[in-house]
mmCIF file of C-alpha atoms in Angstrom:
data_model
loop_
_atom_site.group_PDB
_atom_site.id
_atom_site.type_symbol
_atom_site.label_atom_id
_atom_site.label_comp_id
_atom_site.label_asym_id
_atom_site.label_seq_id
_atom_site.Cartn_x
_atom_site.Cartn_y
_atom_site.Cartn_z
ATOM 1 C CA UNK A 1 -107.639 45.728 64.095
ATOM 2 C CA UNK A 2 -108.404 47.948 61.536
ATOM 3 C CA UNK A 3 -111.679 47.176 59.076
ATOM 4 C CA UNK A 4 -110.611 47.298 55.768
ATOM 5 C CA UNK A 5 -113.342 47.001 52.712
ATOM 6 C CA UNK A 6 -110.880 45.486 49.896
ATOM 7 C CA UNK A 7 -111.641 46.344 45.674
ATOM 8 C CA UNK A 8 -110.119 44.426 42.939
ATOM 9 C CA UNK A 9 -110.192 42.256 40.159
ATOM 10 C CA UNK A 10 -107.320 40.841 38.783
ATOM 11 C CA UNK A 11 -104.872 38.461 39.978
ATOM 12 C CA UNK A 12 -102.538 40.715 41.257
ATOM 13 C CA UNK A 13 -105.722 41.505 43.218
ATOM 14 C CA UNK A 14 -105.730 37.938 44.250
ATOM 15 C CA UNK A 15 -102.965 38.091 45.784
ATOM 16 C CA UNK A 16 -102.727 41.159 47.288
ATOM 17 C CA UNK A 17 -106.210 39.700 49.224
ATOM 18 C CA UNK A 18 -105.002 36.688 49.801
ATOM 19 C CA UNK A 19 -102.239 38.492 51.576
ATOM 20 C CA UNK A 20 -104.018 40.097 54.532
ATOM 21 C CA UNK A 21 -106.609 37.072 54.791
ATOM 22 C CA UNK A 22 -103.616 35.012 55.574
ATOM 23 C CA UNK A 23 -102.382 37.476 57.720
ATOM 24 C CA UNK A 24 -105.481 37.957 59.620
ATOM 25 C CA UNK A 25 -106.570 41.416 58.562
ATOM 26 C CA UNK A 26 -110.165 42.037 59.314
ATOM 27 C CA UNK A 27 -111.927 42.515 55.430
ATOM 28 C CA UNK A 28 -115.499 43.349 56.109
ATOM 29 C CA UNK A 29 -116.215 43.521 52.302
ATOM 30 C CA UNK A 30 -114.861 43.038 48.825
ATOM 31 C CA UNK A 31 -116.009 44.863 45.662
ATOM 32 C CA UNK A 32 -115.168 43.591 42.658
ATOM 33 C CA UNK A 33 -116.437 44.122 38.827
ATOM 34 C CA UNK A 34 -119.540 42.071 37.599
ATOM 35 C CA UNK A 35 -119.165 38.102 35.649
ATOM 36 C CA UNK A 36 -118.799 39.221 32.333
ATOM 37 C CA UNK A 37 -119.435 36.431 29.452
ATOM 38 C CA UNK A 38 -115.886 35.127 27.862
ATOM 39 C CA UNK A 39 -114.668 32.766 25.433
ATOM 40 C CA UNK A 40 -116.840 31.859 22.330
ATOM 41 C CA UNK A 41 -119.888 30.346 24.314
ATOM 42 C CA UNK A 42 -120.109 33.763 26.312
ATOM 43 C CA UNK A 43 -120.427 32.072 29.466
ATOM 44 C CA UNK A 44 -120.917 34.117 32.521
ATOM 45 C CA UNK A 45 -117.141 34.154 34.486
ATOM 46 C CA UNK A 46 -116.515 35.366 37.585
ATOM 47 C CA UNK A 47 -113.676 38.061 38.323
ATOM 48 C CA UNK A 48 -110.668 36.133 39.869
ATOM 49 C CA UNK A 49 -110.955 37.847 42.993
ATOM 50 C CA UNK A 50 -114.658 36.964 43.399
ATOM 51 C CA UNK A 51 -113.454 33.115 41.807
ATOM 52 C CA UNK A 52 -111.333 33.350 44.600
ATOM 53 C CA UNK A 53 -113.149 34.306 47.444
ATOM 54 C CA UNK A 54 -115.515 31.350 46.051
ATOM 55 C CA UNK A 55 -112.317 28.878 46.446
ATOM 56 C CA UNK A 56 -112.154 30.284 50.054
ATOM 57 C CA UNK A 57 -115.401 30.153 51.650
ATOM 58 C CA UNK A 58 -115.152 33.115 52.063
ATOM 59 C CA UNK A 59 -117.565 34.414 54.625
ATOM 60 C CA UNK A 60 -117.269 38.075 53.542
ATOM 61 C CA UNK A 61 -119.766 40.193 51.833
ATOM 62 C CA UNK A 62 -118.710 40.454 47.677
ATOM 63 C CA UNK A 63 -120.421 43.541 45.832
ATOM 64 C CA UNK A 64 -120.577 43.271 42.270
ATOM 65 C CA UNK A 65 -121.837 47.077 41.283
ATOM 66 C CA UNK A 66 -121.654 48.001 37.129
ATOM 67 C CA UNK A 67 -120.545 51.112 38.873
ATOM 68 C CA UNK A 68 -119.335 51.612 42.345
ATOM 69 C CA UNK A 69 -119.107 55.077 42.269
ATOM 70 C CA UNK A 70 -122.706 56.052 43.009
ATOM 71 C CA UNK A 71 -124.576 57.515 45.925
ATOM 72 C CA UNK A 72 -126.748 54.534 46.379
ATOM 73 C CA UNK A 73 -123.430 52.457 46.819
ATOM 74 C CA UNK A 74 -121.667 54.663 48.961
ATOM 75 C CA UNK A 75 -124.563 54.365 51.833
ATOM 76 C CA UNK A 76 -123.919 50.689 51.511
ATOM 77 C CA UNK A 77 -120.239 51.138 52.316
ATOM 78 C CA UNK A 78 -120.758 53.792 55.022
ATOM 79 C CA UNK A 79 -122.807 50.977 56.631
ATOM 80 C CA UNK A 80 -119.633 49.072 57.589
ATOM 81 C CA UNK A 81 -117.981 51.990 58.908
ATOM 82 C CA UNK A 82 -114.512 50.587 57.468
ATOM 83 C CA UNK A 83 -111.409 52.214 58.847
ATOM 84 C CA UNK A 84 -109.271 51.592 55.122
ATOM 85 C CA UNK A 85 -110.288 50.882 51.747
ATOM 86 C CA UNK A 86 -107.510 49.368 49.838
ATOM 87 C CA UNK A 87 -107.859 49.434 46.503
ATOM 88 C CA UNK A 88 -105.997 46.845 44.230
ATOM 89 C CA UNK A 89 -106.450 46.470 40.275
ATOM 90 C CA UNK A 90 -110.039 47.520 40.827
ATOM 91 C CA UNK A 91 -110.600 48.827 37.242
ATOM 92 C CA UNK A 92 -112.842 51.958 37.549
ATOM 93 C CA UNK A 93 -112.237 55.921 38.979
ATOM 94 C CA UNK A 94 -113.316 55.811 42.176
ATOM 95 C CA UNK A 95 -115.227 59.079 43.309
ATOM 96 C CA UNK A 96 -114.449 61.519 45.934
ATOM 97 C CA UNK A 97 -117.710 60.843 47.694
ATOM 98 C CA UNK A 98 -116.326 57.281 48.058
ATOM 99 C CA UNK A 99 -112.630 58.141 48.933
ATOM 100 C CA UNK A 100 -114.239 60.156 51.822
ATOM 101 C CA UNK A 101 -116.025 57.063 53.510
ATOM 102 C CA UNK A 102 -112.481 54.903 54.938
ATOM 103 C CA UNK A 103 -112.023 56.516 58.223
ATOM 104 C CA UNK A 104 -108.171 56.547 57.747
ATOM 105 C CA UNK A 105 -107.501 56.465 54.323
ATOM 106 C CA UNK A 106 -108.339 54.605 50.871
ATOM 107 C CA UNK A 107 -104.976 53.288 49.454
ATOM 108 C CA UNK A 108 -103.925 52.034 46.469
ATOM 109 C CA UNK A 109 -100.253 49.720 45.146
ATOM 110 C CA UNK A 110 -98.711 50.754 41.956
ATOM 111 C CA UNK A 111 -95.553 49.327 40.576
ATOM 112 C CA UNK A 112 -93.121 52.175 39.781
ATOM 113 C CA UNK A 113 -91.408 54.985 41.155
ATOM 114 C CA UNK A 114 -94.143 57.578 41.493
ATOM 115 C CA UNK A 115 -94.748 59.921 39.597
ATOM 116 C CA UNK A 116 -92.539 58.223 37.056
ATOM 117 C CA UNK A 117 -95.257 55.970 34.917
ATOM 118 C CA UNK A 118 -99.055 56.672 36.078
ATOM 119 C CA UNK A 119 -101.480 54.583 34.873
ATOM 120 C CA UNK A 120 -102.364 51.462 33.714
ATOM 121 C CA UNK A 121 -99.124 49.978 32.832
ATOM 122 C CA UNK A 122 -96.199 50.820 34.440
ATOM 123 C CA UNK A 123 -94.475 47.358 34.154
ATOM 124 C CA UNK A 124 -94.591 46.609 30.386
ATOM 125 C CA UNK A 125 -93.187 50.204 30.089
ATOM 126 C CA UNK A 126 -90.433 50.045 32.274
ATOM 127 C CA UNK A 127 -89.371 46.940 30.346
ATOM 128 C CA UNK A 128 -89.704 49.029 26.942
ATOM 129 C CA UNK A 129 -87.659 51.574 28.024
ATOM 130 C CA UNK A 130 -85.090 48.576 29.386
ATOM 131 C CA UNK A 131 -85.457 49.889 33.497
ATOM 132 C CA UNK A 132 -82.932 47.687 35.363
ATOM 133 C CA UNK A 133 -84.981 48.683 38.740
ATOM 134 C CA UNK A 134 -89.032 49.376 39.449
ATOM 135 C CA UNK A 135 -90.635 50.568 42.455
ATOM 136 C CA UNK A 136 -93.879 49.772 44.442
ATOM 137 C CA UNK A 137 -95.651 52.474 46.102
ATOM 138 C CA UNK A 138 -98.781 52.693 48.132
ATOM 139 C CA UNK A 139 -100.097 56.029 48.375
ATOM 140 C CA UNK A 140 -103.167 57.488 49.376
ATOM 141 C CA UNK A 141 -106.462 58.062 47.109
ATOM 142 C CA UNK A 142 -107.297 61.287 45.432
ATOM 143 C CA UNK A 143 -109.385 62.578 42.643
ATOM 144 C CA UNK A 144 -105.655 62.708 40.231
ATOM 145 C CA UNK A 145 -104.982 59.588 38.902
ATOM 146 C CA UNK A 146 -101.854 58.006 40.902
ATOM 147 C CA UNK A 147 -101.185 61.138 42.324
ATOM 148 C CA UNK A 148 -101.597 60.509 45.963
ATOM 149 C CA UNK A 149 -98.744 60.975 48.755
ATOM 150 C CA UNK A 150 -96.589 58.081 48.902
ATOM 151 C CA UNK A 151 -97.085 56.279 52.441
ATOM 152 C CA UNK A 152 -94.946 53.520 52.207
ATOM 153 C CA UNK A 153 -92.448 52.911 49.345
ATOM 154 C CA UNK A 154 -89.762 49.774 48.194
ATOM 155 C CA UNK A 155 -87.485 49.264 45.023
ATOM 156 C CA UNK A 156 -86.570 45.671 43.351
ATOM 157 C CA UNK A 157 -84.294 44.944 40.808
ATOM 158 C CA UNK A 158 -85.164 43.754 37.273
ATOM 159 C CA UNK A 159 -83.226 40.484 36.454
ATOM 160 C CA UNK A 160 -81.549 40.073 33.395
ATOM 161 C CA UNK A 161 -83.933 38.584 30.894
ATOM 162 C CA UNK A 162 -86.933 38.866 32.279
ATOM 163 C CA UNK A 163 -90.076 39.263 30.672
ATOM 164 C CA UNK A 164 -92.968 40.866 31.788
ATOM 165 C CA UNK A 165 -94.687 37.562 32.949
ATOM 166 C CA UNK A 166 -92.281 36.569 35.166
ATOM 167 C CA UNK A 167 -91.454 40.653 36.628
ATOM 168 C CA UNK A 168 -94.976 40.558 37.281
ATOM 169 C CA UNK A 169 -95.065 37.306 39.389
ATOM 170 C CA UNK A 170 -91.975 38.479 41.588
ATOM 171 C CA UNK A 171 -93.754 42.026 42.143
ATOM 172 C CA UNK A 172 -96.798 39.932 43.544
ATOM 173 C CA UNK A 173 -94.562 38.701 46.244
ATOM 174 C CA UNK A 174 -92.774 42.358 47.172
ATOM 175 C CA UNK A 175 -96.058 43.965 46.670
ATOM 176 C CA UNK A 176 -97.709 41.860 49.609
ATOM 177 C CA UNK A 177 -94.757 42.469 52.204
ATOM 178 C CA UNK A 178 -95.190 46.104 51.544
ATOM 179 C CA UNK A 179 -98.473 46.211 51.261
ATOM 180 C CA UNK A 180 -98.813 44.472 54.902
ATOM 181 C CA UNK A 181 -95.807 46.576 56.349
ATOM 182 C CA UNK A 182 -98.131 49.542 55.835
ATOM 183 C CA UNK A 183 -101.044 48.021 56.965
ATOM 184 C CA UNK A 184 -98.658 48.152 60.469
ATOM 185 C CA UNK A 185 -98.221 51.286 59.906
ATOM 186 C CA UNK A 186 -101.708 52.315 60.098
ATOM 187 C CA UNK A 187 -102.429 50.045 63.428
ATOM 188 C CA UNK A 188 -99.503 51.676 65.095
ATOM 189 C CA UNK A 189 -100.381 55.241 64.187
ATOM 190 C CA UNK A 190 -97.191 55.878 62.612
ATOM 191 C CA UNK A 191 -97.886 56.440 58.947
ATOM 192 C CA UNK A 192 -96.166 59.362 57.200
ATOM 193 C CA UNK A 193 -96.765 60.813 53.874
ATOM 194 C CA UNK A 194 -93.966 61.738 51.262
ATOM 195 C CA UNK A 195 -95.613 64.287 48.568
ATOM 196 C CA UNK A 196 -94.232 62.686 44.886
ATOM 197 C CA UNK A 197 -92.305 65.108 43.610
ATOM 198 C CA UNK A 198 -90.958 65.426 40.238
ATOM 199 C CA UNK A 199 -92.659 66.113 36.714
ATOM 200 C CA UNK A 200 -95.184 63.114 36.233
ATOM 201 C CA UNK A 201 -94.539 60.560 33.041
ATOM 202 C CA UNK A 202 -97.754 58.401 32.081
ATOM 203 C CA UNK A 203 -98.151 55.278 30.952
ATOM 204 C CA UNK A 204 -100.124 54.712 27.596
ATOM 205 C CA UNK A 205 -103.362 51.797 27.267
ATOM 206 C CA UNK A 206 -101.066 49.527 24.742
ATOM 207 C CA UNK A 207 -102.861 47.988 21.553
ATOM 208 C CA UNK A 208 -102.015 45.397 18.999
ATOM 209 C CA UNK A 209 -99.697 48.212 16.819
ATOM 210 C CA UNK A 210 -97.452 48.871 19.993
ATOM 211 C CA UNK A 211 -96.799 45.381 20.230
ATOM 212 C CA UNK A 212 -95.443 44.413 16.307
ATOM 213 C CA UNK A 213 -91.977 43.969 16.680
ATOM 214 C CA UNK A 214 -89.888 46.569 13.925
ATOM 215 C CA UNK A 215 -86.229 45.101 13.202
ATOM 216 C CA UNK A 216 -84.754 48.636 12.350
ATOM 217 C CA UNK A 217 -84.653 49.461 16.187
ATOM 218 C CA UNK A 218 -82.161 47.394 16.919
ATOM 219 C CA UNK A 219 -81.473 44.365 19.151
ATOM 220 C CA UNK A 220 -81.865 46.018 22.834
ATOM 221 C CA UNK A 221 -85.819 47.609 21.364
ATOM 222 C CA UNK A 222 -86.488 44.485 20.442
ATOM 223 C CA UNK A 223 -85.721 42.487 23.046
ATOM 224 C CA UNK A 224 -87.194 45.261 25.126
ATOM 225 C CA UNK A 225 -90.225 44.753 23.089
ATOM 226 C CA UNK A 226 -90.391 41.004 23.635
ATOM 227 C CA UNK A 227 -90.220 40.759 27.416
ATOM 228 C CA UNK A 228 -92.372 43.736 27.712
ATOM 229 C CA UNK A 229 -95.086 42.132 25.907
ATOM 230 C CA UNK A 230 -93.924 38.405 27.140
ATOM 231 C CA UNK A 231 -96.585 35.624 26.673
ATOM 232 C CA UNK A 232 -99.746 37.813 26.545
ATOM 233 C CA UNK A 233 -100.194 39.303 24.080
ATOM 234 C CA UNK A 234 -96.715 39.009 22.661
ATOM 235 C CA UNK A 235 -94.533 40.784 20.348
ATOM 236 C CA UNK A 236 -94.875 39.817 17.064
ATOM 237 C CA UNK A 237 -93.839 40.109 12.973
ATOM 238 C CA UNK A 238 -95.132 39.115 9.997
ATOM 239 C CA UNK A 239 -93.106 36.399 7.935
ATOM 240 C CA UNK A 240 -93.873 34.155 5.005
ATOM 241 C CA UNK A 241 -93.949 30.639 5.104
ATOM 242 C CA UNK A 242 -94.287 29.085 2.195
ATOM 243 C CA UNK A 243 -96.779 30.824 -0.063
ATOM 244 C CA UNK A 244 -98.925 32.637 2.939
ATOM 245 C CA UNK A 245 -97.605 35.574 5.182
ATOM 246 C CA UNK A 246 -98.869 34.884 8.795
ATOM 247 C CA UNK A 247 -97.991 36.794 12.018
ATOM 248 C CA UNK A 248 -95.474 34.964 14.537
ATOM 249 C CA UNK A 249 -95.193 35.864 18.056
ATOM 250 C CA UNK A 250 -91.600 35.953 19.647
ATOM 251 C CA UNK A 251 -92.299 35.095 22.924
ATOM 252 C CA UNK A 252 -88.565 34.786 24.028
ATOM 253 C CA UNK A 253 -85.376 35.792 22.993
ATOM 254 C CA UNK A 254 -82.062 36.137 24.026
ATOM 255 C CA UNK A 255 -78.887 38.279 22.867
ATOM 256 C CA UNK A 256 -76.112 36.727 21.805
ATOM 257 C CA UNK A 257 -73.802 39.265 21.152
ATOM 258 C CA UNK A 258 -72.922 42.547 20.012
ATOM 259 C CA UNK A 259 -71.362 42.603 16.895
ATOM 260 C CA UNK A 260 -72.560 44.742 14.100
ATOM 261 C CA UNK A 261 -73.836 43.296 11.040
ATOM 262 C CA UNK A 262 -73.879 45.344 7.543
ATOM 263 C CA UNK A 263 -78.019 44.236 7.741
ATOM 264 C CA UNK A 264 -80.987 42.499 9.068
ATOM 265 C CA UNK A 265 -79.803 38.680 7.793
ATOM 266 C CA UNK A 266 -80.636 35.192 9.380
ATOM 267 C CA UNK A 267 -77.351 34.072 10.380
ATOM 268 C CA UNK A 268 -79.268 30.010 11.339
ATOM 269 C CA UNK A 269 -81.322 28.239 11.641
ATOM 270 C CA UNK A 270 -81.128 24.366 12.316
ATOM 271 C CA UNK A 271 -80.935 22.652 15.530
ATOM 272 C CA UNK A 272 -77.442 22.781 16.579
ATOM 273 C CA UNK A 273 -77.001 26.356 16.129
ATOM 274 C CA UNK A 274 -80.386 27.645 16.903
ATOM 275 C CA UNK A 275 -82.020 30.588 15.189
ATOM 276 C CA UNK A 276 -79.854 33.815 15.239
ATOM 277 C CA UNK A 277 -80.479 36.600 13.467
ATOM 278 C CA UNK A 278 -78.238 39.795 13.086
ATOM 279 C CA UNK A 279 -79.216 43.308 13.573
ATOM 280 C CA UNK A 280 -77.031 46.340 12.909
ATOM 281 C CA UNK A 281 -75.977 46.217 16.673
ATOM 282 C CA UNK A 282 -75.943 42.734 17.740
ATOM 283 C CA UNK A 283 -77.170 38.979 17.498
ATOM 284 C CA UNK A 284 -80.001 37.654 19.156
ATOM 285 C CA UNK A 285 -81.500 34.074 19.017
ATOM 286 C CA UNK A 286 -84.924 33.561 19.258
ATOM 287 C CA UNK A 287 -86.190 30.851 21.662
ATOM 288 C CA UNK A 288 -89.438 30.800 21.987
ATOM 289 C CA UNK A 289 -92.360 31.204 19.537
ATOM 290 C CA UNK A 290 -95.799 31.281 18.324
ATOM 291 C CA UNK A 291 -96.916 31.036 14.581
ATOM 292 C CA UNK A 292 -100.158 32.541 14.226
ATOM 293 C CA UNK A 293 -103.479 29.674 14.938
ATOM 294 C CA UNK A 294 -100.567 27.000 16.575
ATOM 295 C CA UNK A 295 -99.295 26.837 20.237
ATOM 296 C CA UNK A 296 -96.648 27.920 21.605
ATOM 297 C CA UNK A 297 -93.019 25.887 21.327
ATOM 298 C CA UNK A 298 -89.303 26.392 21.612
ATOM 299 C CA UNK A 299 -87.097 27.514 18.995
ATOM 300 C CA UNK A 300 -85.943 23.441 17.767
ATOM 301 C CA UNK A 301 -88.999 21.920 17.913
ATOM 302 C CA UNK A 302 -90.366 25.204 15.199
ATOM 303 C CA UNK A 303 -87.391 24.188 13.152
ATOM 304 C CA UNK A 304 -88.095 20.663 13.022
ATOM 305 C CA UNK A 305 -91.315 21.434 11.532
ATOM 306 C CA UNK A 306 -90.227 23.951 9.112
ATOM 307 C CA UNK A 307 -87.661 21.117 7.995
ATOM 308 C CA UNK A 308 -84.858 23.307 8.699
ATOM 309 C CA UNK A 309 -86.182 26.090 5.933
ATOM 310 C CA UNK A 310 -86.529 29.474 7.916
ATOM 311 C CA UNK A 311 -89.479 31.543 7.436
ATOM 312 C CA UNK A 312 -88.904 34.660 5.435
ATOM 313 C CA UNK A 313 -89.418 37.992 7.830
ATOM 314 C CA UNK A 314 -91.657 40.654 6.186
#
């Protein structure tokens, strides 16, 4: 069995872990990033890898380095003599003297279709640019960012509707089958590499602009928009309600049809119809939303408490 030193973070980290613990792959170690303080009391948190490995019982060394990538760290790795590093969501360049340690390999997953979408987030922009179909690839760790061979590679379909939330959950799933068909691979010797070829296409770090929803694209952008962006952080417009403009998150939305309307218009909004709104090519009805400081709710119970008067979109 091969000894694998495991780094992540997130939870698609989590899962990727709790993958090969629950298939019985041998992690020696896990590196993860340091408790950082969160939420207005700035409480020390734990990573959720490291939150889970707590859950577990985990009787596994966890490293917690404010930077792995140092020589001091890399003796401490060498001193497992690890066959694999498989590196998940870690957040942080790892450096060549630290690729070099895995006897095998160091590999990394990334959701897409290498080398379409390097970088940090292929998912919400294959739902921008309305991909029916992503990839997963794991491919081997060099210096380039994402720009390893591909070792072992796997497509699934995007279903109609579905937000960036709910994508990501299903790619958990595929990820961890592929990610554990390689991990075969590697104990039967019969691992092959694929150079990506192709001109690469990165992915951008989003920020709150990318996300404000603009009703002169269209019906497909914005729907795009909203299940890129999903639940967190959300798309989102302005609108007045009353005598104050606040920012409302559309958090889901569906489209109704594709007629073309002379302009932007609210077509309803009351409980039996819904709220549909017309765009120069098509009809969508929001159904989910999120005015700004209230929670989340669906579509009716928002226009019960607006009293059936829509808010005015800025």
């Amino acid at each position: 069995m091969n000894k694998i030193i495991f780094f992540g973070t997130d939870d698609f980290a989590v899962e990727m872990l709790r993958a090969m613990l629950d298939d019985g792959r041998e992690i020696v170690a896990v590196v993860t990033k340091p408790d950082r303080p969160k939420h207005r009391k700035k409480k020390l948190l734990p990573t959720p890898v490291k939150e889970f490995c707590m859950e577990r019982n985990l009787d596994i060394p966890i490293f917690q380095p404010e930077k792995a990538s140092t020589g001091e760290f890399a003796r401490v790795l060498r001193g497992f003599s690890p066959d694999l590093f498989v590196v998940v969501s870690y957040g942080e360049i790892i450096s060549e003297e630290l690729l070099a340690i895995p006897r095998l390999m160091p590999i990394n997953i990334h959701p897409s279709a290498l080398p379409k979408y390097r970088g940090a987030a292929p998912l919400r922009t294959a739902l921008l640019h309305g991909d029916k179909e992503i990839g997963i690839a794991i491919i081997e760790m060099v210096k380039a960012m994402d720009a390893g061979a591909v070792i072992k590679y796997d497509t699934m379909l995007v279903e109609e509707g579905e937000n960036h939330s709910l994508l990501e959950k299903r790619m958990f799933g595929k990820a961890a089958k592929v990610l554990l068909a390689c991990l075969d691979d590697f104990e039967k010797g019969s691992v092959k590499k694929a150079l990506q070829e192709g001109t690469p296409t990165f992915t951008k770090k989003f920020t709150k602009a990318d996300t404000e929803i603009s009703w002169e694209e269209g019906a497909s952008k914005v729907l795009q928009k909203i299940r890129a962006f999903g639940e967190k952080p959300g798309a989102y417009c302005m609108v007045k309600v009353g005598e104050e403009t606040l920012s409302m998150k559309i958090l889901q939305a569906r489209q109704l049809s594709t007629n073309c309307a002379e302009k932007f218009a609210t077509l309803s909004f009351d409980r039996s119809s819904g709220w549909v709104i017309a765009l120069p090519d098509g009809e969508i009805e929001i159904l989910q939303v999120q005015l700004q400081n209230k929670k989340a709710m669906d579509a009716k119970s928002f226009i019960n408490g607006m009293r059936a008067v829509a808010p005015k979109f800025m």
